[in-house]
PDB file of C-alpha atoms in Angstrom:
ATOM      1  CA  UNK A   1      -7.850 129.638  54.968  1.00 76.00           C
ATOM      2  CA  UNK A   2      -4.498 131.290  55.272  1.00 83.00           C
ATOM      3  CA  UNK A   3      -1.323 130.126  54.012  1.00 91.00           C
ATOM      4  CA  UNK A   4       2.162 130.908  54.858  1.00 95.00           C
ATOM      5  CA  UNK A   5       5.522 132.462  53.882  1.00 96.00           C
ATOM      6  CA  UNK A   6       8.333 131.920  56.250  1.00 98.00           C
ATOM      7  CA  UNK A   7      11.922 133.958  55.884  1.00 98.00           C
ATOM      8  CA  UNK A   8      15.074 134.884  57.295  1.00 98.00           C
ATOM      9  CA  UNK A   9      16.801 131.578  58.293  1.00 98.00           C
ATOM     10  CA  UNK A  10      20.357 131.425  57.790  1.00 98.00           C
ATOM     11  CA  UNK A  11      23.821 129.817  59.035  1.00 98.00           C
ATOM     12  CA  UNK A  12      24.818 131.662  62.417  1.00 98.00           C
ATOM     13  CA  UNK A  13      27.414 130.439  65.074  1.00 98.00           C
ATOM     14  CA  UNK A  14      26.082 129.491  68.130  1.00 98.00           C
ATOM     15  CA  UNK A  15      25.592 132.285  70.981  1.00 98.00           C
ATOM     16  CA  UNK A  16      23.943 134.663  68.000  1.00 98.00           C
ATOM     17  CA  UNK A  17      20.713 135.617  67.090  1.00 98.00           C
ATOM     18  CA  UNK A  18      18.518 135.397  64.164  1.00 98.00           C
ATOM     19  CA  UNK A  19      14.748 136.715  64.030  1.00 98.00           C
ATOM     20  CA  UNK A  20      12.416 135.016  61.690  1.00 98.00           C
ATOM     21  CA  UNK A  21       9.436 136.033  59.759  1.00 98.00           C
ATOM     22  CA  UNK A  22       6.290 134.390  58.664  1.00 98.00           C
ATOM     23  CA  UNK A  23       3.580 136.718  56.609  1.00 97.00           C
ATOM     24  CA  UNK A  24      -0.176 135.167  55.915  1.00 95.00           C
ATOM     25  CA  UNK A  25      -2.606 135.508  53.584  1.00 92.00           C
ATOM     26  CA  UNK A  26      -6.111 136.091  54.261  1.00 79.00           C
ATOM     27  CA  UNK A  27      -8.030 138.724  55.946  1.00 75.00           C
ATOM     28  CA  UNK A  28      -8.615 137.515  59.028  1.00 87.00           C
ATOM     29  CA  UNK A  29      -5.205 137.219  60.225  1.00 90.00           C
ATOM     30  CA  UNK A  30      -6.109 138.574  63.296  1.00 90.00           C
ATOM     31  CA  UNK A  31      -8.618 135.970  64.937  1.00 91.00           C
ATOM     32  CA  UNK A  32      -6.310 133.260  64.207  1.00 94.00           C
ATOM     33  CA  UNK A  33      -3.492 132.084  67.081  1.00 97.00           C
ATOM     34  CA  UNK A  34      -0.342 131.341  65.132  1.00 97.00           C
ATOM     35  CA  UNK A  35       2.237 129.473  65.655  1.00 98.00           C
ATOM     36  CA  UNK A  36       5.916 128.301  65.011  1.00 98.00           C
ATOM     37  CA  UNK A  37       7.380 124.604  64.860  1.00 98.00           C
ATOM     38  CA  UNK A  38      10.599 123.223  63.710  1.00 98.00           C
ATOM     39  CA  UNK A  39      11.866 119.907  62.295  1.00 98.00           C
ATOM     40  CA  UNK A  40      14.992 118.573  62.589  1.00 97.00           C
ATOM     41  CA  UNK A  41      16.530 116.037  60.136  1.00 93.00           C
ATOM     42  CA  UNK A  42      14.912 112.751  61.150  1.00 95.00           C
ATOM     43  CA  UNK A  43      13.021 114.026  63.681  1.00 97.00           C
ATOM     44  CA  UNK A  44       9.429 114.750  64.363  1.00 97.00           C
ATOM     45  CA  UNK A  45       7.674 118.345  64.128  1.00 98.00           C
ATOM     46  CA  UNK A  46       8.186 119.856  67.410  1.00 98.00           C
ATOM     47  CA  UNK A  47       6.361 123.100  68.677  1.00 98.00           C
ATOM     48  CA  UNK A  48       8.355 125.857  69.720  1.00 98.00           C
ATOM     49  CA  UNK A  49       5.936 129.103  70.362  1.00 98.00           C
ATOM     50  CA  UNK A  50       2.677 130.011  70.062  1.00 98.00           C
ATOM     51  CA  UNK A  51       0.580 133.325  70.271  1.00 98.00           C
ATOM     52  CA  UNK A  52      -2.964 135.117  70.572  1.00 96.00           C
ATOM     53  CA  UNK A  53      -4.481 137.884  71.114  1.00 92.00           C
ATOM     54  CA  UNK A  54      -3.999 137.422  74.586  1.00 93.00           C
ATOM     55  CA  UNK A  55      -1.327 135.113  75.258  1.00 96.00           C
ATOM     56  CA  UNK A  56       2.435 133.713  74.501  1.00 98.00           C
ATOM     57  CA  UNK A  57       3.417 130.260  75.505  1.00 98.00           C
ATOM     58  CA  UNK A  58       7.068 128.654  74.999  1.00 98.00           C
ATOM     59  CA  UNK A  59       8.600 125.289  74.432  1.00 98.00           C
ATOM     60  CA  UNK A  60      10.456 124.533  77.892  1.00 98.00           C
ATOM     61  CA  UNK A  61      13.935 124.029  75.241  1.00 98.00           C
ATOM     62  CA  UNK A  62      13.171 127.918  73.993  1.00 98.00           C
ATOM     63  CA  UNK A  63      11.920 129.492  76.928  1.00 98.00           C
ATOM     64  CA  UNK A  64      13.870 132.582  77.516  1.00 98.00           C
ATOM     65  CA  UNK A  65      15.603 132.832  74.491  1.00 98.00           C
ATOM     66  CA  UNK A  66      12.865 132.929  71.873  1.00 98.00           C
ATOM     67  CA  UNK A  67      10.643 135.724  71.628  1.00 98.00           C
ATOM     68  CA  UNK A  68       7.369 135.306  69.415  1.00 98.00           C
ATOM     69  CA  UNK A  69       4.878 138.065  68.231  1.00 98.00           C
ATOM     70  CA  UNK A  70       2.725 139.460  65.990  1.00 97.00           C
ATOM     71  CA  UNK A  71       2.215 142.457  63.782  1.00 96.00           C
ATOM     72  CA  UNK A  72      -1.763 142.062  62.999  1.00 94.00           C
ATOM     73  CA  UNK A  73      -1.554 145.079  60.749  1.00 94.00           C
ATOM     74  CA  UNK A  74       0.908 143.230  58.392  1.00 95.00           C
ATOM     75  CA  UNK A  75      -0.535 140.028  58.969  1.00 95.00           C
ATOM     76  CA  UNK A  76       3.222 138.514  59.881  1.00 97.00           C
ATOM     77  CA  UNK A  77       4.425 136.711  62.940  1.00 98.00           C
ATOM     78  CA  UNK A  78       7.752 136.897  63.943  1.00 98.00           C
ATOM     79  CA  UNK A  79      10.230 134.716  66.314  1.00 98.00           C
ATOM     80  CA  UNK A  80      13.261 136.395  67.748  1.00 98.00           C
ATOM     81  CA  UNK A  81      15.941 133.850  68.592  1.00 98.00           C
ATOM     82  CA  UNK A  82      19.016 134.462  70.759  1.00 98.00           C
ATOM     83  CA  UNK A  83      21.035 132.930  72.325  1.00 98.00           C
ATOM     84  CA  UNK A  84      21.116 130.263  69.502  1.00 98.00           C
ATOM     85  CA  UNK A  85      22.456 126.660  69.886  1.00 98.00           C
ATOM     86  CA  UNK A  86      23.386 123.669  67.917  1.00 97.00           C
ATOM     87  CA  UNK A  87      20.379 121.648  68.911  1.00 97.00           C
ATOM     88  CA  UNK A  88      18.401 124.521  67.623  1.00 98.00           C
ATOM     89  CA  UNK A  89      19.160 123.339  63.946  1.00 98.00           C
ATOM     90  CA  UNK A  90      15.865 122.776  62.161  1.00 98.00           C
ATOM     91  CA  UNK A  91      13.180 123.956  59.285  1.00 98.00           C
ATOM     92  CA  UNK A  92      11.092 126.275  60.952  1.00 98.00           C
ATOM     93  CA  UNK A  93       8.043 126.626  60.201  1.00 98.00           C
ATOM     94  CA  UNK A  94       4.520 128.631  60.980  1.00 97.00           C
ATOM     95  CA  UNK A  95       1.199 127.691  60.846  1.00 97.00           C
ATOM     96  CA  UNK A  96      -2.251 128.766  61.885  1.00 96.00           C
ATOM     97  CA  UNK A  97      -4.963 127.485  64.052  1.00 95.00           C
ATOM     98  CA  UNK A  98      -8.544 128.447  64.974  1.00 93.00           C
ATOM     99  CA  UNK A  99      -8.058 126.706  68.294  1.00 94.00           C
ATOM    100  CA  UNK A 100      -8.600 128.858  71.392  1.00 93.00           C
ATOM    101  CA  UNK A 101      -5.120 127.203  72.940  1.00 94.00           C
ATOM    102  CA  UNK A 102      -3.092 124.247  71.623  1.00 96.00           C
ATOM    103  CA  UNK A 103       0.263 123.193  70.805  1.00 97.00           C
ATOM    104  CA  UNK A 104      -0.125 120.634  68.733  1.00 97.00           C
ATOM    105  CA  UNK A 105       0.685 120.374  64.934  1.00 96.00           C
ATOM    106  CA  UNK A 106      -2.468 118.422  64.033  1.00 97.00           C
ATOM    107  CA  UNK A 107      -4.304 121.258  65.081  1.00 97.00           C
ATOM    108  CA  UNK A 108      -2.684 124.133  62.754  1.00 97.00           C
ATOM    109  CA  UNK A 109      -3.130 124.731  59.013  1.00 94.00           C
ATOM    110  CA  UNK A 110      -1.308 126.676  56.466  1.00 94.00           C
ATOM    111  CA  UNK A 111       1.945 125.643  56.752  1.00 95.00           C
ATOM    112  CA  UNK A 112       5.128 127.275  54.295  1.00 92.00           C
ATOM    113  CA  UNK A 113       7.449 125.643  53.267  1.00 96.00           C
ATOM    114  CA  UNK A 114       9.689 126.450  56.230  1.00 98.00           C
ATOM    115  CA  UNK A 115      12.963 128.792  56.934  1.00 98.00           C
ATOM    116  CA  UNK A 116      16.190 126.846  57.591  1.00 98.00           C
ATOM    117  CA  UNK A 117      17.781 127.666  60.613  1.00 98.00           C
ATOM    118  CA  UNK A 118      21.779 126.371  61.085  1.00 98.00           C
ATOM    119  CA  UNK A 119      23.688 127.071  64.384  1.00 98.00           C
ATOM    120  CA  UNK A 120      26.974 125.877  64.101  1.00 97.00           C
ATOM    121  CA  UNK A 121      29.295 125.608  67.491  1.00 94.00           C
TER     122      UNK A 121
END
């Protein structure tokens, strides 16, 4: 099973960018479709992006601003985030699932211990 390392959250004003970073263990990074999530205080875990081998797939709140993908090679995922805004504000987090498509968080393993994210306006 692989487990998860999230980085590069930070505080950024909103309008900028950030791009985060998730690395897995395991060697079959590869086969897995991975994806990111993000809690807010007091909120639940909310999916944000997903990707395969074949596909991306956006949460209607990121679409066009957020860019996942993947870097098989060094087993890490990444999430590109511009255009950031206050309601963005959240622990981010990756996970993993064997799932041929889903976006939701019952269905992915793994998970860090998350990358906080701060927009401030």
């Amino acid at each position: 099973q692989v487990q998860m390392v999230e980085s590069g959250g930070g505080l950024v004003q909103a309008g900028g960018s950030l791009r985060l970073s998730c690395v897995a263990s395991g060697q079959t990074f590869s086969r897995y479709r991975m994806g990111w999530f993000r809690q807010a205080p007091g909120k639940e875990r909310e999916f944000v992006a997903t990707i395969s081998s074949r596909d991306t797939f956006y949460a209607d709140s990121v679409k066009g601003r957020f860019t996942i993908s993947r870097d098989n090679a060094k087993n890490t995922v990444y999430l590109q985030m511009n255009g950031l805004k206050p309601e963005d504000t959240a622990v981010y987090y990756c996970a993993a699932t064997h799932a041929a498509w889903s976006t939701h968080r019952y269905d992915y393993n793994g998970w860090g211990q998350g990358t906080q994210v701060t927009v401030s306006s």
